Amino acid sequence: MSLETQVQDTGADVGSGRAVRSGGRAGRRQKRSGAQLASGVPYITRHLPPHDILSEESLARIEETADTILAEIGIEFRDDPAALDLWRGAGAGVEGVRVRFPKGLVQELVKTAPREFTQHARNPANNVRIGGSSVVFAPAYGSPFVMDLDEGRRYGTIEDFRNFIKLAQSSPWLHHSGGTICEPVDVPVNKRHLDMVQAHITFSDRPFLGSVTAEERAEDSIDMARILFGADFVEENCVIMGNLNVNSPLVWDGTMTKVLRAYARANQGTVLVPFILGGAMGPVTTAGAIAQAHAETLAGCALTQLVRPGAPVIYGNFLSSMSLRSGSPTFGTPEPAAGSLVVGQLARRAGLPLRCAGNFTTSKLPDAHAMNEGTMSMLSAIHCGANFILHSAGFLDGLLSMSYEKFMMDADFCGALHTYLGSVVVDDNSLALDAFREVGPGNHFFGCEHTMRNYETAFFDAGIADNDPFEKWQENGSVDAATRANRAWKETLAAYEAPPLEAAIDEALSDFVARRKAACEDRWY
């Protein structure tokens, strides 16, 4: 398993969701920066087109290389005889656990997957559309540690997990509750998935991800979704997804494929993601790593369609680099960022929704280093055309730590991206001829009627930023961004109110969790 999945299984071991007062500067800021979401828009519809960087010839060469990998080298499907039977029945060559694919087979199979689909939320106003021109931001995923300025780095707990769900629910700039936002290591490994899914359902009314660490845990997650939505609704609609990693290079292990098949046969979504550290789990060259990832992803996507044609699946990718001097992973570097743009082109050619990149960094603090790398990688997700962006907020320490402060700073950046993805509106109001006529040459626009009519929505106003003059900032204590973010997450949690949940559903979920926990002994490994 790769790092995203591994950190869930350690066993050894909460746009800026800030508190907003009803009046004053904070209230005005929320009115301005939240205007786009005031009508309940649950995801972004991009008006900024994806950026294509490779020619048809170069894309065709990458696809041909991926086809050759699939046909000549193949992919191992370990510890899942049922998956091998499916491939054998589809016409692939199966030798032991090695599967080799006739050219064009996986591409033909994925044609039954939807190009776009809806993931339903318990509050229908928060349903998200995945694919096409839609962009969905979700928190970071899978960290065993959490961090804040008060207590430093420590193992995550179920309280931390619930806190991050509350912070995500409180943010106008995030759209999805996420999954394993941090690993709650104070709950037994074989039971924590029950508490995590229940927390998503209880503390958020947005879509969420289920467990992927074992087939029975995926089944529990889907059963809990059936309690929430009703079995008939779940049979026909996507209400939960699993985020699964390839064991790169060129291995799908049985834990992942059994979970993949569980979600697919229930008609629920899967997000299938190679996690390639260049020079370790793949070539150091970007083109080679992309070809490998394309082969691995398409094979997984095709397997979902063998299980149930039409099951929703997201083409995922997680390119990263490493320090070839030390062997340490690196994140937020330029080569994977450029590579993500190519991945976007390949996903669109395959006709599949895309999860790619995110707010990545190896920084150990919510500092300039973190935001520099995070901006590089997050913009690559925006420009590659990613539809579902996991790791949008909170990622620190090379995915090992979930940071309270960086969560708030990243959510603010997601708010800015709402505006950025809106591109530039051109209409009578935006062209402002009435303002030019009123102001004339040599005068200022600050007090004109057009400015007064548009000032509340003209510019994004970041919640964490301090735009006061230097002297006023100094008089107010010279507070830096991380300290402002520390105050913001505490205020947000203090102001949080859980969205109402029907009492009968709450009771049924609690009963399910209690029965499942009582059915087995605690396991801590």
mmCIF file with all atom_site columns, N, CA and C in Angstrom, residues 234-259:
data_model
loop_
_atom_site.group_PDB
_atom_site.id
_atom_site.type_symbol
_atom_site.label_atom_id
_atom_site.label_alt_id
_atom_site.label_comp_id
_atom_site.label_asym_id
_atom_site.label_entity_id
_atom_site.label_seq_id
_atom_site.pdbx_PDB_ins_code
_atom_site.Cartn_x
_atom_site.Cartn_y
_atom_site.Cartn_z
_atom_site.occupancy
_atom_site.B_iso_or_equiv
_atom_site.pdbx_formal_charge
_atom_site.auth_seq_id
_atom_site.auth_comp_id
_atom_site.auth_asym_id
_atom_site.auth_atom_id
_atom_site.pdbx_PDB_model_num
ATOM 1  N N  . VAL A 1 234 ? -29.540 4.131  -2.295  1.00 0.00 ? 234 VAL A N  1
ATOM 2  C CA . VAL A 1 234 ? -28.120 3.827  -2.469  1.00 0.00 ? 234 VAL A CA 1
ATOM 3  C C  . VAL A 1 234 ? -27.900 2.926  -3.678  1.00 0.00 ? 234 VAL A C  1
ATOM 4  N N  . GLU A 1 235 ? -28.829 2.022  -3.935  1.00 0.00 ? 235 GLU A N  1
ATOM 5  C CA . GLU A 1 235 ? -28.694 1.123  -5.081  1.00 0.00 ? 235 GLU A CA 1
ATOM 6  C C  . GLU A 1 235 ? -28.641 1.900  -6.393  1.00 0.00 ? 235 GLU A C  1
ATOM 7  N N  . GLU A 1 236 ? -29.276 3.046  -6.441  1.00 0.00 ? 236 GLU A N  1
ATOM 8  C CA . GLU A 1 236 ? -29.388 3.804  -7.692  1.00 0.00 ? 236 GLU A CA 1
ATOM 9  C C  . GLU A 1 236 ? -28.520 5.064  -7.728  1.00 0.00 ? 236 GLU A C  1
ATOM 10 N N  . ASN A 1 237 ? -27.928 5.455  -6.605  1.00 0.00 ? 237 ASN A N  1
ATOM 11 C CA . ASN A 1 237 ? -27.215 6.739  -6.528  1.00 0.00 ? 237 ASN A CA 1
ATOM 12 C C  . ASN A 1 237 ? -25.915 6.603  -5.748  1.00 0.00 ? 237 ASN A C  1
ATOM 13 N N  . CYS A 1 238 ? -24.932 7.416  -6.121  1.00 0.00 ? 238 CYS A N  1
ATOM 14 C CA . CYS A 1 238 ? -23.664 7.455  -5.386  1.00 0.00 ? 238 CYS A CA 1
ATOM 15 C C  . CYS A 1 238 ? -23.819 8.342  -4.149  1.00 0.00 ? 238 CYS A C  1
ATOM 16 N N  . VAL A 1 239 ? -23.590 7.769  -2.964  1.00 0.00 ? 239 VAL A N  1
ATOM 17 C CA . VAL A 1 239 ? -23.691 8.522  -1.715  1.00 0.00 ? 239 VAL A CA 1
ATOM 18 C C  . VAL A 1 239 ? -22.408 8.436  -0.891  1.00 0.00 ? 239 VAL A C  1
ATOM 19 N N  . ILE A 1 240 ? -21.497 7.552  -1.273  1.00 0.00 ? 240 ILE A N  1
ATOM 20 C CA . ILE A 1 240 ? -20.256 7.367  -0.532  1.00 0.00 ? 240 ILE A CA 1
ATOM 21 C C  . ILE A 1 240 ? -19.189 6.923  -1.523  1.00 0.00 ? 240 ILE A C  1
ATOM 22 N N  . MET A 1 241 ? -17.935 7.253  -1.255  1.00 0.00 ? 241 MET A N  1
ATOM 23 C CA . MET A 1 241 ? -16.833 6.837  -2.125  1.00 0.00 ? 241 MET A CA 1
ATOM 24 C C  . MET A 1 241 ? -15.680 6.335  -1.270  1.00 0.00 ? 241 MET A C  1
ATOM 25 N N  . GLY A 1 242 ? -14.835 5.513  -1.899  1.00 0.00 ? 242 GLY A N  1
ATOM 26 C CA . GLY A 1 242 ? -13.602 5.065  -1.273  1.00 0.00 ? 242 GLY A CA 1
ATOM 27 C C  . GLY A 1 242 ? -12.407 5.551  -2.063  1.00 0.00 ? 242 GLY A C  1
ATOM 28 N N  . ASN A 1 243 ? -11.382 6.019  -1.359  1.00 0.00 ? 243 ASN A N  1
ATOM 29 C CA . ASN A 1 243 ? -10.156 6.505  -1.989  1.00 0.00 ? 243 ASN A CA 1
ATOM 30 C C  . ASN A 1 243 ? -9.089  5.415  -1.871  1.00 0.00 ? 243 ASN A C  1
ATOM 31 N N  . LEU A 1 244 ? -8.694  4.831  -3.007  1.00 0.00 ? 244 LEU A N  1
ATOM 32 C CA . LEU A 1 244 ? -7.825  3.656  -3.001  1.00 0.00 ? 244 LEU A CA 1
ATOM 33 C C  . LEU A 1 244 ? -6.527  3.914  -3.743  1.00 0.00 ? 244 LEU A C  1
ATOM 34 N N  . ASN A 1 245 ? -5.443  3.351  -3.221  1.00 0.00 ? 245 ASN A N  1
ATOM 35 C CA . ASN A 1 245 ? -4.130  3.540  -3.816  1.00 0.00 ? 245 ASN A CA 1
ATOM 36 C C  . ASN A 1 245 ? -3.609  2.274  -4.467  1.00 0.00 ? 245 ASN A C  1
ATOM 37 N N  . VAL A 1 246 ? -2.987  2.435  -5.630  1.00 0.00 ? 246 VAL A N  1
ATOM 38 C CA . VAL A 1 246 ? -2.196  1.378  -6.250  1.00 0.00 ? 246 VAL A CA 1
ATOM 39 C C  . VAL A 1 246 ? -0.942  1.178  -5.411  1.00 0.00 ? 246 VAL A C  1
ATOM 40 N N  . ASN A 1 247 ? -0.486  -0.063 -5.312  1.00 0.00 ? 247 ASN A N  1
ATOM 41 C CA . ASN A 1 247 ? 0.794   -0.329 -4.649  1.00 0.00 ? 247 ASN A CA 1
ATOM 42 C C  . ASN A 1 247 ? 1.891   -0.257 -5.706  1.00 0.00 ? 247 ASN A C  1
ATOM 43 N N  . SER A 1 248 ? 2.161   0.952  -6.177  1.00 0.00 ? 248 SER A N  1
ATOM 44 C CA . SER A 1 248 ? 3.119   1.151  -7.257  1.00 0.00 ? 248 SER A CA 1
ATOM 45 C C  . SER A 1 248 ? 4.508   0.657  -6.850  1.00 0.00 ? 248 SER A C  1
ATOM 46 N N  . PRO A 1 249 ? 5.283   0.052  -7.786  1.00 0.00 ? 249 PRO A N  1
ATOM 47 C CA . PRO A 1 249 ? 4.989   -0.025 -9.216  1.00 0.00 ? 249 PRO A CA 1
ATOM 48 C C  . PRO A 1 249 ? 4.252   -1.302 -9.619  1.00 0.00 ? 249 PRO A C  1
ATOM 49 N N  . LEU A 1 250 ? 3.151   -1.118 -10.345 1.00 0.00 ? 250 LEU A N  1
ATOM 50 C CA . LEU A 1 250 ? 2.493   -2.172 -11.102 1.00 0.00 ? 250 LEU A CA 1
ATOM 51 C C  . LEU A 1 250 ? 1.956   -3.299 -10.238 1.00 0.00 ? 250 LEU A C  1
ATOM 52 N N  . VAL A 1 251 ? 1.426   -2.959 -9.071  1.00 0.00 ? 251 VAL A N  1
ATOM 53 C CA . VAL A 1 251 ? 0.781   -3.947 -8.212  1.00 0.00 ? 251 VAL A CA 1
ATOM 54 C C  . VAL A 1 251 ? -0.518  -3.363 -7.672  1.00 0.00 ? 251 VAL A C  1
ATOM 55 N N  . TRP A 1 252 ? -1.608  -4.112 -7.857  1.00 0.00 ? 252 TRP A N  1
ATOM 56 C CA . TRP A 1 252 ? -2.851  -3.871 -7.129  1.00 0.00 ? 252 TRP A CA 1
ATOM 57 C C  . TRP A 1 252 ? -2.966  -4.986 -6.094  1.00 0.00 ? 252 TRP A C  1
ATOM 58 N N  . ASP A 1 253 ? -2.867  -4.634 -4.793  1.00 0.00 ? 253 ASP A N  1
ATOM 59 C CA . ASP A 1 253 ? -2.928  -5.683 -3.778  1.00 0.00 ? 253 ASP A CA 1
ATOM 60 C C  . ASP A 1 253 ? -4.382  -6.002 -3.439  1.00 0.00 ? 253 ASP A C  1
ATOM 61 N N  . GLY A 1 254 ? -4.579  -7.174 -2.862  1.00 0.00 ? 254 GLY A N  1
ATOM 62 C CA . GLY A 1 254 ? -5.912  -7.687 -2.615  1.00 0.00 ? 254 GLY A CA 1
ATOM 63 C C  . GLY A 1 254 ? -6.745  -6.841 -1.691  1.00 0.00 ? 254 GLY A C  1
ATOM 64 N N  . THR A 1 255 ? -6.115  -6.204 -0.726  1.00 0.00 ? 255 THR A N  1
ATOM 65 C CA . THR A 1 255 ? -6.890  -5.329 0.168   1.00 0.00 ? 255 THR A CA 1
ATOM 66 C C  . THR A 1 255 ? -7.597  -4.258 -0.632  1.00 0.00 ? 255 THR A C  1
ATOM 67 N N  . MET A 1 256 ? -6.866  -3.649 -1.553  1.00 0.00 ? 256 MET A N  1
ATOM 68 C CA . MET A 1 256 ? -7.443  -2.565 -2.340  1.00 0.00 ? 256 MET A CA 1
ATOM 69 C C  . MET A 1 256 ? -8.472  -3.080 -3.341  1.00 0.00 ? 256 MET A C  1
ATOM 70 N N  . THR A 1 257 ? -8.178  -4.176 -4.050  1.00 0.00 ? 257 THR A N  1
ATOM 71 C CA . THR A 1 257 ? -9.114  -4.628 -5.079  1.00 0.00 ? 257 THR A CA 1
ATOM 72 C C  . THR A 1 257 ? -10.390 -5.205 -4.467  1.00 0.00 ? 257 THR A C  1
ATOM 73 N N  . LYS A 1 258 ? -10.299 -5.821 -3.312  1.00 0.00 ? 258 LYS A N  1
ATOM 74 C CA . LYS A 1 258 ? -11.512 -6.312 -2.653  1.00 0.00 ? 258 LYS A CA 1
ATOM 75 C C  . LYS A 1 258 ? -12.388 -5.144 -2.216  1.00 0.00 ? 258 LYS A C  1
ATOM 76 N N  . VAL A 1 259 ? -11.762 -4.078 -1.718  1.00 0.00 ? 259 VAL A N  1
ATOM 77 C CA . VAL A 1 259 ? -12.518 -2.878 -1.352  1.00 0.00 ? 259 VAL A CA 1
ATOM 78 C C  . VAL A 1 259 ? -13.088 -2.216 -2.592  1.00 0.00 ? 259 VAL A C  1
#
